[in-house]
Short mmCIF file of C-alpha atoms in Angstrom, two decimals:
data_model
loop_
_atom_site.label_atom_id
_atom_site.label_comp_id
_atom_site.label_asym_id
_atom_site.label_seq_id
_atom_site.Cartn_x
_atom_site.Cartn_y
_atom_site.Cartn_z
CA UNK A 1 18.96 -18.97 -12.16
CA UNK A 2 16.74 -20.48 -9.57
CA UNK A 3 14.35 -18.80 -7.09
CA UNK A 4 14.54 -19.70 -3.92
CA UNK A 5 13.48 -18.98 0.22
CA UNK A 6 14.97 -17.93 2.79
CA UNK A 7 13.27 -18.16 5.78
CA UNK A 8 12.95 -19.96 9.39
CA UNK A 9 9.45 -21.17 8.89
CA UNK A 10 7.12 -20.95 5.77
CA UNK A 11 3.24 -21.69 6.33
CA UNK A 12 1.52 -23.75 3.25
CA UNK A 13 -1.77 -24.58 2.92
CA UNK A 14 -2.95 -27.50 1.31
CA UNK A 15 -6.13 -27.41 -0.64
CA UNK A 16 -6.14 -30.16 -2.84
CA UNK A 17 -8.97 -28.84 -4.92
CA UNK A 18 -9.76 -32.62 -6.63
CA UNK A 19 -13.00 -34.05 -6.39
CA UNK A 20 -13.68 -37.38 -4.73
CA UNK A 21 -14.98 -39.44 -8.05
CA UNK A 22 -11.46 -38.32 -9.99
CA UNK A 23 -9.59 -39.80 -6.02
CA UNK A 24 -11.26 -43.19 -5.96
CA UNK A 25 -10.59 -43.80 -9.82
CA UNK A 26 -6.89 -42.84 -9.63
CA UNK A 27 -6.11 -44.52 -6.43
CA UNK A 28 -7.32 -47.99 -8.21
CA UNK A 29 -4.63 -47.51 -10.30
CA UNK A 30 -1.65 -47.51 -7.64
CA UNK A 31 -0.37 -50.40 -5.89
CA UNK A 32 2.52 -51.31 -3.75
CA UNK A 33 5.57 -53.60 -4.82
CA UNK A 34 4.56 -57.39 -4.47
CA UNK A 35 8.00 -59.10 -4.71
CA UNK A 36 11.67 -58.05 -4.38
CA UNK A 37 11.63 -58.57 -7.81
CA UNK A 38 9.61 -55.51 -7.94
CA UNK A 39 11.85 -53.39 -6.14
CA UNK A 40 14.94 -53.69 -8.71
CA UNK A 41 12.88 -51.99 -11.20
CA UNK A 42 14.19 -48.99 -12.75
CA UNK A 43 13.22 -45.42 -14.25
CA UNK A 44 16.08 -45.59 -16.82
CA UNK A 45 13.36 -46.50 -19.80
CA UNK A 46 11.25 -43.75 -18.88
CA UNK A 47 14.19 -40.99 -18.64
CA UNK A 48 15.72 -42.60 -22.23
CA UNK A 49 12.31 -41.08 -23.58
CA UNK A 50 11.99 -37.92 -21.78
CA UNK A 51 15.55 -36.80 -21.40
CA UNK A 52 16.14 -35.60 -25.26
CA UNK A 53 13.44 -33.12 -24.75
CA UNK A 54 14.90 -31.89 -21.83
CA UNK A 55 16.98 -28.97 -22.15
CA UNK A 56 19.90 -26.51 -20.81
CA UNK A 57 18.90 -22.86 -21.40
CA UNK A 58 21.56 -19.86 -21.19
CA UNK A 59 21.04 -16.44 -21.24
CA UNK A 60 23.09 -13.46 -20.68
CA UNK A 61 23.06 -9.70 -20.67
CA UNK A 62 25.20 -6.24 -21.18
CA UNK A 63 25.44 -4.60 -17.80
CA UNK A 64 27.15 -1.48 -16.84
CA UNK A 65 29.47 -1.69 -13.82
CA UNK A 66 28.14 1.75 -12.55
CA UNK A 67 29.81 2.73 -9.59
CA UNK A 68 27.34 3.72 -6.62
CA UNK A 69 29.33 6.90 -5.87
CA UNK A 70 27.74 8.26 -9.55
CA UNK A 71 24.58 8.35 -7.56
CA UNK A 72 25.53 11.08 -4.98
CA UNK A 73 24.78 14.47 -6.07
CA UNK A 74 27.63 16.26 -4.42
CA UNK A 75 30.27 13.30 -5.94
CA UNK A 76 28.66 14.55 -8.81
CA UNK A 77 28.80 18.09 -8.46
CA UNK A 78 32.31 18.09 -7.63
CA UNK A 79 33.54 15.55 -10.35
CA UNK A 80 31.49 15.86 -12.87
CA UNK A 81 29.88 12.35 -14.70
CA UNK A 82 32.80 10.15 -16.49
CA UNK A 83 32.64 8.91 -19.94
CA UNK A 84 31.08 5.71 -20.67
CA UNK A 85 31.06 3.37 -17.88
CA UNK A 86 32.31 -0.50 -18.77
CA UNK A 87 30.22 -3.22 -19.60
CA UNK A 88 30.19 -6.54 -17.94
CA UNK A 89 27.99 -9.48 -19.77
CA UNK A 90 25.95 -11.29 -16.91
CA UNK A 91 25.27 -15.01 -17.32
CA UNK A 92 22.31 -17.04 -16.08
CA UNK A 93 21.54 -20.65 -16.15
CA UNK A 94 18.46 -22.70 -16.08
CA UNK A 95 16.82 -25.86 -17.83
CA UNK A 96 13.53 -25.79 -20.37
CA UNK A 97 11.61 -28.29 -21.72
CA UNK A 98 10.77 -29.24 -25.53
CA UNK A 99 6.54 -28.58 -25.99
CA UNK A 100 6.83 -28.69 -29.90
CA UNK A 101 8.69 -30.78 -32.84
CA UNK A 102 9.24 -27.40 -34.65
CA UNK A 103 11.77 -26.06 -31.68
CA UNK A 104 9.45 -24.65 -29.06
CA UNK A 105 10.48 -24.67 -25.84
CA UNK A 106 8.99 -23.80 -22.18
CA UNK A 107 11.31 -22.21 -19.39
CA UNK A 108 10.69 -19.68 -17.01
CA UNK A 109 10.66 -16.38 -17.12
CA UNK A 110 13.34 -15.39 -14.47
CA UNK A 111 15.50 -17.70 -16.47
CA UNK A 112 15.29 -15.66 -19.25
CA UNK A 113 14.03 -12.37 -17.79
CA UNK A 114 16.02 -8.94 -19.48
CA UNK A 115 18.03 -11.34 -21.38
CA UNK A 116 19.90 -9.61 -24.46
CA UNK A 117 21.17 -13.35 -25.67
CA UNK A 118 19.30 -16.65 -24.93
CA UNK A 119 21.43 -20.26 -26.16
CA UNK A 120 19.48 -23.52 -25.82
CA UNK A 121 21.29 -26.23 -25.74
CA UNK A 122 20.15 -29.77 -26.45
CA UNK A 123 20.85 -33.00 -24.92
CA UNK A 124 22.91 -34.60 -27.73
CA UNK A 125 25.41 -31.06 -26.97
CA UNK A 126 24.25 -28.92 -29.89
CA UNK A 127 23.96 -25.51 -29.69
CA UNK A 128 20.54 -23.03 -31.00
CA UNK A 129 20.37 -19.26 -30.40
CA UNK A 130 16.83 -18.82 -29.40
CA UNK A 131 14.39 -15.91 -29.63
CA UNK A 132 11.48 -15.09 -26.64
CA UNK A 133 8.12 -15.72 -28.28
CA UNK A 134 6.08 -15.13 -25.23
CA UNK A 135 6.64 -14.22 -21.56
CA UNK A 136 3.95 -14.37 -19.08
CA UNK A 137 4.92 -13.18 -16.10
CA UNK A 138 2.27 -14.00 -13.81
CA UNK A 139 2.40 -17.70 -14.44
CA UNK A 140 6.51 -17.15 -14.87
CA UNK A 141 6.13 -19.38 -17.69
CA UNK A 142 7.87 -18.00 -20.96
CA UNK A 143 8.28 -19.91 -24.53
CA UNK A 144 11.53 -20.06 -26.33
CA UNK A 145 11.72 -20.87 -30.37
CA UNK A 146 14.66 -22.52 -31.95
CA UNK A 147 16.47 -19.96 -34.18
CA UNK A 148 17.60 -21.92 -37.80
CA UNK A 149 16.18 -24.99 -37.04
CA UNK A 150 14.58 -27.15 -39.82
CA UNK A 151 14.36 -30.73 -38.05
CA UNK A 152 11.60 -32.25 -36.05
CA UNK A 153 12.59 -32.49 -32.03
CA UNK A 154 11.62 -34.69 -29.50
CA UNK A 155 9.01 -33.36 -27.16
CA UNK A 156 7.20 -34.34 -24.24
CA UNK A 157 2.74 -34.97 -23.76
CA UNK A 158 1.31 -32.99 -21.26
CA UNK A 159 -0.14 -34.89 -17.95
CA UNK A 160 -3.63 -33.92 -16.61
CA UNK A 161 -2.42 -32.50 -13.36
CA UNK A 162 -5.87 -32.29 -11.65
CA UNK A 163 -5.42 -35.83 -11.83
CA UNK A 164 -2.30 -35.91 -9.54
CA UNK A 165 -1.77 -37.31 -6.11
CA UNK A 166 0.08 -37.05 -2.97
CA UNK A 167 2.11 -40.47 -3.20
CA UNK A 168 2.93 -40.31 -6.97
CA UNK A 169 6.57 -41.00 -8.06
CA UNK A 170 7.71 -38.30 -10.07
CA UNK A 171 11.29 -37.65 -12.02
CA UNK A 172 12.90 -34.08 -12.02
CA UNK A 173 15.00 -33.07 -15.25
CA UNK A 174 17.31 -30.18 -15.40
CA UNK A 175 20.99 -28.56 -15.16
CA UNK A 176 21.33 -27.96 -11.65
CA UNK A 177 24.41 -25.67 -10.73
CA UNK A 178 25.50 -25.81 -14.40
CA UNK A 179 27.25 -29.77 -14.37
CA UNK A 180 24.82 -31.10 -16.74
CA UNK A 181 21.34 -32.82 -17.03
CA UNK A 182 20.73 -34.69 -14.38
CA UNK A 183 18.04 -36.95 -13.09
CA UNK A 184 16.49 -37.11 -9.38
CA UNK A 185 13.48 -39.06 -8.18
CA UNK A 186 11.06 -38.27 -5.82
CA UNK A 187 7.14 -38.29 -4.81
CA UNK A 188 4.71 -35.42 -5.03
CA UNK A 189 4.30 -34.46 -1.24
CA UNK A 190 1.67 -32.03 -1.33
CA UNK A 191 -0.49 -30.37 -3.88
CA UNK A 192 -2.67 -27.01 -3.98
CA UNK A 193 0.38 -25.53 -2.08
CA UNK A 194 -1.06 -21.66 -2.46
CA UNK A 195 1.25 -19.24 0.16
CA UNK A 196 4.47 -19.49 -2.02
CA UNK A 197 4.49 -16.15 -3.42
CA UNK A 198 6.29 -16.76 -7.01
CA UNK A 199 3.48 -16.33 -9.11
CA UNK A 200 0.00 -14.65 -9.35
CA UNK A 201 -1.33 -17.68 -9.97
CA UNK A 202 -0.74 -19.30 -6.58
CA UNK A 203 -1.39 -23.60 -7.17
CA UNK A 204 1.67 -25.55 -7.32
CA UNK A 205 2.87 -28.88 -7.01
CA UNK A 206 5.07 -29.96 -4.31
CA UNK A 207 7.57 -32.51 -4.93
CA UNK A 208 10.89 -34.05 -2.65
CA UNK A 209 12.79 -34.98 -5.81
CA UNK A 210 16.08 -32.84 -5.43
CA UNK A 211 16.06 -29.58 -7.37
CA UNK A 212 18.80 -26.98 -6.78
CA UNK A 213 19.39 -23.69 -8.80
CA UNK A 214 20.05 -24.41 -12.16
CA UNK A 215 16.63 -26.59 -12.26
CA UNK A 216 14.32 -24.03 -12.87
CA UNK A 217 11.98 -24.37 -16.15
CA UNK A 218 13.12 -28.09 -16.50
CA UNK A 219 10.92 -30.75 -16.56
CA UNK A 220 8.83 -32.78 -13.72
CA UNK A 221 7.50 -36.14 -15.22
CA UNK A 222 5.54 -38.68 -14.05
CA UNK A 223 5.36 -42.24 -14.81
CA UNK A 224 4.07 -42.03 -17.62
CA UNK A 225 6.62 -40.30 -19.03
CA UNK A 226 4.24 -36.56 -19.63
CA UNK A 227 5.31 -33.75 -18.34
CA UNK A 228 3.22 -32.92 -14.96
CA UNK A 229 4.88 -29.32 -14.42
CA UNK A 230 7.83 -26.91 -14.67
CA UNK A 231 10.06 -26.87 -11.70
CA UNK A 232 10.57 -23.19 -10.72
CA UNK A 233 11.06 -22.49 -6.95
CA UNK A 234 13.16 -24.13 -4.03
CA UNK A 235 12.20 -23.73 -0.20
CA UNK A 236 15.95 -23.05 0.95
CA UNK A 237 17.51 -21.69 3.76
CA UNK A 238 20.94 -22.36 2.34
CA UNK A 239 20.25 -21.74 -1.23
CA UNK A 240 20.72 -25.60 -1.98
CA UNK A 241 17.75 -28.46 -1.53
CA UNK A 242 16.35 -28.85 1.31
CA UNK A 243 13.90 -31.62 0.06
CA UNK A 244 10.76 -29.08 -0.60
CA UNK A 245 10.95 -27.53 -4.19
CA UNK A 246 7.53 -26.36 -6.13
CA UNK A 247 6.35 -26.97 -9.38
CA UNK A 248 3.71 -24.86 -12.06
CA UNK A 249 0.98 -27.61 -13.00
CA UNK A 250 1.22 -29.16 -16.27
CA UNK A 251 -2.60 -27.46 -16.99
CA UNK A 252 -1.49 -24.37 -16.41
CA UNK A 253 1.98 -24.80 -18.98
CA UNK A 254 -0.48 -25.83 -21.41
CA UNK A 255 -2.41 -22.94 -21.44
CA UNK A 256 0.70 -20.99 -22.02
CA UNK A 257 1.62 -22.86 -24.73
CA UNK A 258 -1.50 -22.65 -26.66
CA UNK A 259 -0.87 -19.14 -26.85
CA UNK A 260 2.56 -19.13 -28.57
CA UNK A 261 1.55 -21.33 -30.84
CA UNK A 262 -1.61 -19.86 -31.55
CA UNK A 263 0.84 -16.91 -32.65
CA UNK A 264 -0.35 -14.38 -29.37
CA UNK A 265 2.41 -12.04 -27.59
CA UNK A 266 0.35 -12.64 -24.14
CA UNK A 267 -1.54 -15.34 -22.87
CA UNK A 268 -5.64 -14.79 -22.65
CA UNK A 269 -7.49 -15.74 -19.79
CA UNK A 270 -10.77 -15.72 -18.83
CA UNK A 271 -11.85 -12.73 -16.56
CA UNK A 272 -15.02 -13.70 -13.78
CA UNK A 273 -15.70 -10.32 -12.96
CA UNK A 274 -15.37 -10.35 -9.44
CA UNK A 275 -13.44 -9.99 -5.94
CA UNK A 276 -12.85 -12.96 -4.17
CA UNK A 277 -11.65 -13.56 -0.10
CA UNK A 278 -10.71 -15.95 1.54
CA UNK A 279 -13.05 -18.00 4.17
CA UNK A 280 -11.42 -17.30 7.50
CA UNK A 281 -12.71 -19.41 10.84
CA UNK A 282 -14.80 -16.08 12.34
CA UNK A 283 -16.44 -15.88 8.70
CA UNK A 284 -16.87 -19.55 8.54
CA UNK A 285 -18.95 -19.52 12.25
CA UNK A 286 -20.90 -16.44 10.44
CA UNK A 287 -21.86 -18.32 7.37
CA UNK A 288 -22.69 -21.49 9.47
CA UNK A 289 -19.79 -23.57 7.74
CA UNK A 290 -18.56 -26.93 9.36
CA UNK A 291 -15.37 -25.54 7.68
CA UNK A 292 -13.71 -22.70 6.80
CA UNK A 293 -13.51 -23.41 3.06
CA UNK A 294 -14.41 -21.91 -0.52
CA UNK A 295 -14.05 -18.73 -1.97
CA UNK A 296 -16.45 -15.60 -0.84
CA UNK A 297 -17.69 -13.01 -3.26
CA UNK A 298 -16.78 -9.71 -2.11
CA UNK A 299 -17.38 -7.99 -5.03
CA UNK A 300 -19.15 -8.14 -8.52
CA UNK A 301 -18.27 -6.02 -11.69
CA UNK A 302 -21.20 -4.68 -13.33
CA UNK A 303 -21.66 -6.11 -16.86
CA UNK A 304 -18.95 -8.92 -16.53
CA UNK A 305 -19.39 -12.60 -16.88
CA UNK A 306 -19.67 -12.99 -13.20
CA UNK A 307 -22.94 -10.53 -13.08
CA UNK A 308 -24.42 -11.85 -16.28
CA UNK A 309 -24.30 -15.45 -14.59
CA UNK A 310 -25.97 -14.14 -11.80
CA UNK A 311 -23.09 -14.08 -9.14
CA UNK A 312 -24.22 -12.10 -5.99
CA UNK A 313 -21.63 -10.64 -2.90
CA UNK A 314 -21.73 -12.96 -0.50
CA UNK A 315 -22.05 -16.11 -2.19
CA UNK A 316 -19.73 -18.73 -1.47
CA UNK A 317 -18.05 -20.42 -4.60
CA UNK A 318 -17.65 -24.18 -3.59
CA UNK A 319 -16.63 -25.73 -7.03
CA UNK A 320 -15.66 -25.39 -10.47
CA UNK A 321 -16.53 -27.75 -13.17
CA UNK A 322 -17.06 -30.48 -10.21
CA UNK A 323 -13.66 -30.02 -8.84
CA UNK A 324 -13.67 -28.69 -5.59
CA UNK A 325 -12.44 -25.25 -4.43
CA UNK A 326 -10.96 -24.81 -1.23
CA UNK A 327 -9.80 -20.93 -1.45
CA UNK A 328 -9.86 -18.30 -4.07
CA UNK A 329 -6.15 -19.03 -5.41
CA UNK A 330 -7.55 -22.77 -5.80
CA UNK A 331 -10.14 -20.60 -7.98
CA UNK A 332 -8.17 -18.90 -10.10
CA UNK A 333 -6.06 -21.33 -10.66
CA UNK A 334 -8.58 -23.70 -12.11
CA UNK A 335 -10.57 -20.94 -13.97
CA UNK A 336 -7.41 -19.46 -15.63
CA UNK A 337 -6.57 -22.70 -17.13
CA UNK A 338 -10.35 -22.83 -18.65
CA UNK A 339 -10.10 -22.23 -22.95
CA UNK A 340 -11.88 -18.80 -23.60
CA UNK A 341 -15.40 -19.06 -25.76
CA UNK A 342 -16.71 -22.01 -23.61
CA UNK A 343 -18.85 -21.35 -20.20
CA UNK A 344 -17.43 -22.84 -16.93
CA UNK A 345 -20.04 -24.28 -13.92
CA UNK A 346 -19.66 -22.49 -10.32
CA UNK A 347 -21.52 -24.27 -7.51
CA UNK A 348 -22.44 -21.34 -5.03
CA UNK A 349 -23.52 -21.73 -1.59
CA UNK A 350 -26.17 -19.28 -1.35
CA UNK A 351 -28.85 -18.45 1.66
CA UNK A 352 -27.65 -22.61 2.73
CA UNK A 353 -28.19 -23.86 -0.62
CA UNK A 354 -26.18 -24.86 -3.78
CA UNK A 355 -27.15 -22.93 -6.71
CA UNK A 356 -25.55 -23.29 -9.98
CA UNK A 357 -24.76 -21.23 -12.22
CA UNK A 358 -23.03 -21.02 -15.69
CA UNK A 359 -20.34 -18.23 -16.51
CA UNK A 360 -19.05 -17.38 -19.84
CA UNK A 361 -15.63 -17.43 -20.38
CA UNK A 362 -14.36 -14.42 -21.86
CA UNK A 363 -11.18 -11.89 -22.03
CA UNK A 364 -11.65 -8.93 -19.76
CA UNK A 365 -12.06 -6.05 -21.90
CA UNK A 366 -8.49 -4.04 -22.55
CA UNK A 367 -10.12 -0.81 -24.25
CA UNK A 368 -8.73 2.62 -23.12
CA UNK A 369 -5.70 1.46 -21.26
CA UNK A 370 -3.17 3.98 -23.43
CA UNK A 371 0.22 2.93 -21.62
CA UNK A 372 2.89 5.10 -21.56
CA UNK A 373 6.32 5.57 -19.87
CA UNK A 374 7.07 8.77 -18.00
CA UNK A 375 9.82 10.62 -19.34
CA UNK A 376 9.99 13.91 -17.71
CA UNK A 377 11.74 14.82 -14.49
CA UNK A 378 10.04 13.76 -12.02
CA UNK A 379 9.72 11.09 -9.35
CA UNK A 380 7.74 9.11 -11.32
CA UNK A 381 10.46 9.53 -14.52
CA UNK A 382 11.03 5.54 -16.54
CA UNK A 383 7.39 4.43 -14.74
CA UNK A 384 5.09 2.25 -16.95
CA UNK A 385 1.32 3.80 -16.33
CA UNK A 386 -1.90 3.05 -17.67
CA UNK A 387 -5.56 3.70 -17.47
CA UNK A 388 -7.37 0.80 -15.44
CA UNK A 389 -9.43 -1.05 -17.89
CA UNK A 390 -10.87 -4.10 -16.69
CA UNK A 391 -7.86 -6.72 -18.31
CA UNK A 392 -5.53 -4.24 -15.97
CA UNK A 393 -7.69 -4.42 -13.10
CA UNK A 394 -7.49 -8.33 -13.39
CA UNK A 395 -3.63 -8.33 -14.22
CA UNK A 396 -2.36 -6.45 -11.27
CA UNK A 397 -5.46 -7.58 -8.70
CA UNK A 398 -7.23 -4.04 -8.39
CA UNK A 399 -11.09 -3.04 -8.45
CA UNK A 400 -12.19 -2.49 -11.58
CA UNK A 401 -13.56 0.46 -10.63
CA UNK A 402 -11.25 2.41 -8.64
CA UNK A 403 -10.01 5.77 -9.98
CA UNK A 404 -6.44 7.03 -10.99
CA UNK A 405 -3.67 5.80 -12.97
CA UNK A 406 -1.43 2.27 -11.93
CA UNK A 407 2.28 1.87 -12.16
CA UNK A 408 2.29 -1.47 -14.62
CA UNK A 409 6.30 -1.55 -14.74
CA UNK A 410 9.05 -0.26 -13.59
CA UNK A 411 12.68 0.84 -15.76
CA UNK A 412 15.69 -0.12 -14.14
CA UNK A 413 17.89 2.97 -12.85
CA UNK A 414 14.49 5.14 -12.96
CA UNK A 415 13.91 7.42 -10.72
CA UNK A 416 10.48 6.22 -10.10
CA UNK A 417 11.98 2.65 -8.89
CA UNK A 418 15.39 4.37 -6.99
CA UNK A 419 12.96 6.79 -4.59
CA UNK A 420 10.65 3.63 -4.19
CA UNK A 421 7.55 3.20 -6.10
CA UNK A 422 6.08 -0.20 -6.89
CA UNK A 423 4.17 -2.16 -9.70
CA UNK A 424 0.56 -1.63 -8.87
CA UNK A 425 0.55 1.68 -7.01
CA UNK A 426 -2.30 3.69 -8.10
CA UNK A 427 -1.80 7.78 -8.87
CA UNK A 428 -4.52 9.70 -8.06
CA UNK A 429 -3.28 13.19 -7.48
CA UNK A 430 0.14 15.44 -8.23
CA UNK A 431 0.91 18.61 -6.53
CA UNK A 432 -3.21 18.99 -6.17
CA UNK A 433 -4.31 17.93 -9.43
CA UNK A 434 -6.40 14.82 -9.37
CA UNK A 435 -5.37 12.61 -11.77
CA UNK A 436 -7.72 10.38 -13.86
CA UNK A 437 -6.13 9.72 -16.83
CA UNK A 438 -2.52 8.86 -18.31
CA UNK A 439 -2.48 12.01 -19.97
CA UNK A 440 -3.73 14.09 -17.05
CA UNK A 441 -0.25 12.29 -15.52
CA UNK A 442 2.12 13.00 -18.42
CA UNK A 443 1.09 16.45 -18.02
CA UNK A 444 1.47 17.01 -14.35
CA UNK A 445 5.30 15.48 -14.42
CA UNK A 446 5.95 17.93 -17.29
CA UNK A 447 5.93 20.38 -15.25
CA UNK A 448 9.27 22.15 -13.55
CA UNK A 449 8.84 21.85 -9.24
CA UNK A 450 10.85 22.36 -6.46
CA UNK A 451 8.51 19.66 -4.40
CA UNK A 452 6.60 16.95 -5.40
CA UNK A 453 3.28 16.08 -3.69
CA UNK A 454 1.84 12.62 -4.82
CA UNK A 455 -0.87 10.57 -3.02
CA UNK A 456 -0.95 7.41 -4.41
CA UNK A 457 -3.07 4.28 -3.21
CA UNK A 458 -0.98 0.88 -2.24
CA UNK A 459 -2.77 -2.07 -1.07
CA UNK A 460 -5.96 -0.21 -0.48
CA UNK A 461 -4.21 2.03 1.58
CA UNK A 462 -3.38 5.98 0.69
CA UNK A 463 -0.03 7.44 0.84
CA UNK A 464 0.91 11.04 0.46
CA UNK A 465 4.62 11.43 -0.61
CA UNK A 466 6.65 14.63 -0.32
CA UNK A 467 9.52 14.64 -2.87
CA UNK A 468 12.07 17.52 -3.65
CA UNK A 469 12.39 18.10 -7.78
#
């Protein structure tokens, strides 16, 4: 499976977020061919040590052909419900790449998403069933382990990607379309690219090497033979390449490793502790910014890392740990990827001067969330909800101290997702009663109703629903 868009025109921003010093040192080390001598060189010893740890990933699932006619009452009324309905097993493809000698591997998680059986197989043709250690959704990274495997596999280093550049000759690996593993070569043609929309975690590389579906989770490599990111999204308008295809940074698949091997069912981040915006051109001329760059404090949590460094609204954050930030995805990007129990340096632009200051990094506290799924009939029956501590504030991009209960997930064939509610919409009332907890939620759809009356709150704005029961 391979994600990719549809569209006339996409606009991408690049914000390259690298600082000059790490530029001019890199750039020394990149020259042009000399001779034609030069020009007959080939890639084939670099894929001979990459490809083994390159790998095909399968996974498939038990669906029900339901047929849509089940879903109209009166069909139903009149004919009743049939017996079991029969069950088709649904098939995706998609590549993954070797992080470990003990049989870890990295893949995405729409490769493997819902997946009921996952097969990984290797280069050399064998064949492992695999089990899902982790899946983190908002990086759409997941980690695969080998099932029965007592042998030491062939992996692949990790690149610094910060240390990328526009220019650099990079290899893709994967099984496009399902023929096999195939190389393509290409250059990195942009970097920072931040309006893709895959991930919350919006950085990516951009690369021409040809990708098509099939690709996804498979390996981008530079030439030094490290892995420099996980292919996972195509810019398509026919579904095929088009020359554009995106990459997750090879920092970022790090971080996502640690976790699985550190044992950890989800990946910890650091929280800041605050609301970011973006810099627009009418802010910029307010601020008294040549350009409109950086990312502006809108918002500060009170007792979180950000306030205890001393982060104020309205400061501009200009740089992390020297590298520089060009927009608040360039932001997260770079402080998600920092290792919890350090402290991290923000440069601020504050009152027209730079003021630094040191943050701790630290998990976002996760007390008090109590998660349940709805199960009583209701509108909101086979909805995830939970209390908004601050780790769910971070995780779904809310304010940490807005009130009500969030939709965290969604069951397939609920009736929450079939009458149109979405991950991240915020309960705060039913039929009149204001709703502050999960249980004050549970409650209210245990009651029996001929209408339902919910407000809800969706991208800051509210919505009152009317639903019959």
């Amino acid at each position: 499976m391979y994600r990719s868009f549809r569209a006339v025109a996409l606009t991408l921003i690049w914000a390259a977020g690298l600082s000059g010093s790490v530029h001019d040192a890199c750039a020394q080390d990149r020259r042009l061919p000399v001779s034609a001598a030069e020009l007959r060189l080939s890639y084939a010893p670099i894929v001979q040590r990459v490809q083994p740890a390159v790998v095909n990933v399968y996974a498939a699932k038990v669906i029900q052909d339901r047929n849509p006619l089940l879903d109209d009452p009166i069909f139903r009324r009149f004919f009743g419900v049939p017996g079991q309905q029969p069950e088709q097993m649904q098939r995706s493809l998609g590549s993954g790449v070797m992080v470990d000698p003990s049989g870890l591997v990295v893949t995405n998680v729409h490769v493997i998403e819902g997946a009921d059986e996952v097969k990984v197989s290797l280069s050399d043709k064998r064949e492992f069933e695999a089990e899902i250690v982790l899946k983190d959704p908002r990086s759409d990274l997941a980690v695969l382990r080998l099932k029965g495997a007592h042998e030491r596999f062939p992996t692949l280093d990790f690149a610094n990607s910060d240390e990328l550049m526009v220019g650099d000759i990079v290899l893709a690996i994967g099984n496009p379309f399902g023929v096999g593993q195939t190389v393509t070569h290409g250059i990195i043609s942009a970097l920072a690219r931040t309006q893709v929309g895959i991930t919350d975690y919006q950085f990516f590389i951009q690369t021409d090497a040809a990708i098509n579906p099939g690709n996804s989770g498979g390996a981008l490599v530079d030439m030094t033979g490290k892995l420099a990111g996980i292919n996972t999204a195509i810019f398509s308008r026919s579904g095929g390449s088009q020359g554009i295809g995106f990459a997750i940074p090879a920092n970022m698949v790090r971080v996502v490793v640690a976790s699985a091997r550190g044992g950890g069912k989800a990946v910890k981040r650091p929280w800041l502790g605050a609301r970011l915006q973006a810099v627009t051109p009418d802010i910029a001329e307010s601020l008294g910014l040549r350009l409109p760059t950086g990312a502006l404090v809108a918002g500060v949590v009170a007792s979180s890392p950000a306030a205890r460094a001393g982060l104020k609204p309205s400061d501009l954050i200009v740089a992390i740990d020297g590298q520089a930030v060009e927009d608040p995805n360039a932001f997260d990007y770079h402080f998600a990827t920092r290792p919890i129990g350090g402290s991290s340096e923000i440069d601020v632009q504050r009152a027209g001067k730079v003021v630094k200051l040191t943050v701790p990094l630290e998990t976002a506290p996760d007390t008090g969330r109590n998660e349940i799924v709805l199960t009583g009939r209701s509108p909101l029956q086979g909805a995830k909800v939970a209390n908004i501590s601050p780790a769910v504030a971070d995780e779904l991009h809310l304010d940490a101290d807005i009130e009500g209960v969030v939709v965290t997930d969604l069951a397939d064939g609920g009736t929450a997702a079939s009458v149109g509610f979405q991950k991240g919409d915020i309960i705060t009332a039913v039929n009149s009663q204001k709703i502050a907890r999960t249980s004050d939620l549970e409650k209210a759809t245990r009651e029996s109703v001929r209408v339902w009356r919910i407000t809800l709150v969706r991208g800051g704005q509210q919505i009152n629903v009317t639903l019959g029961g």
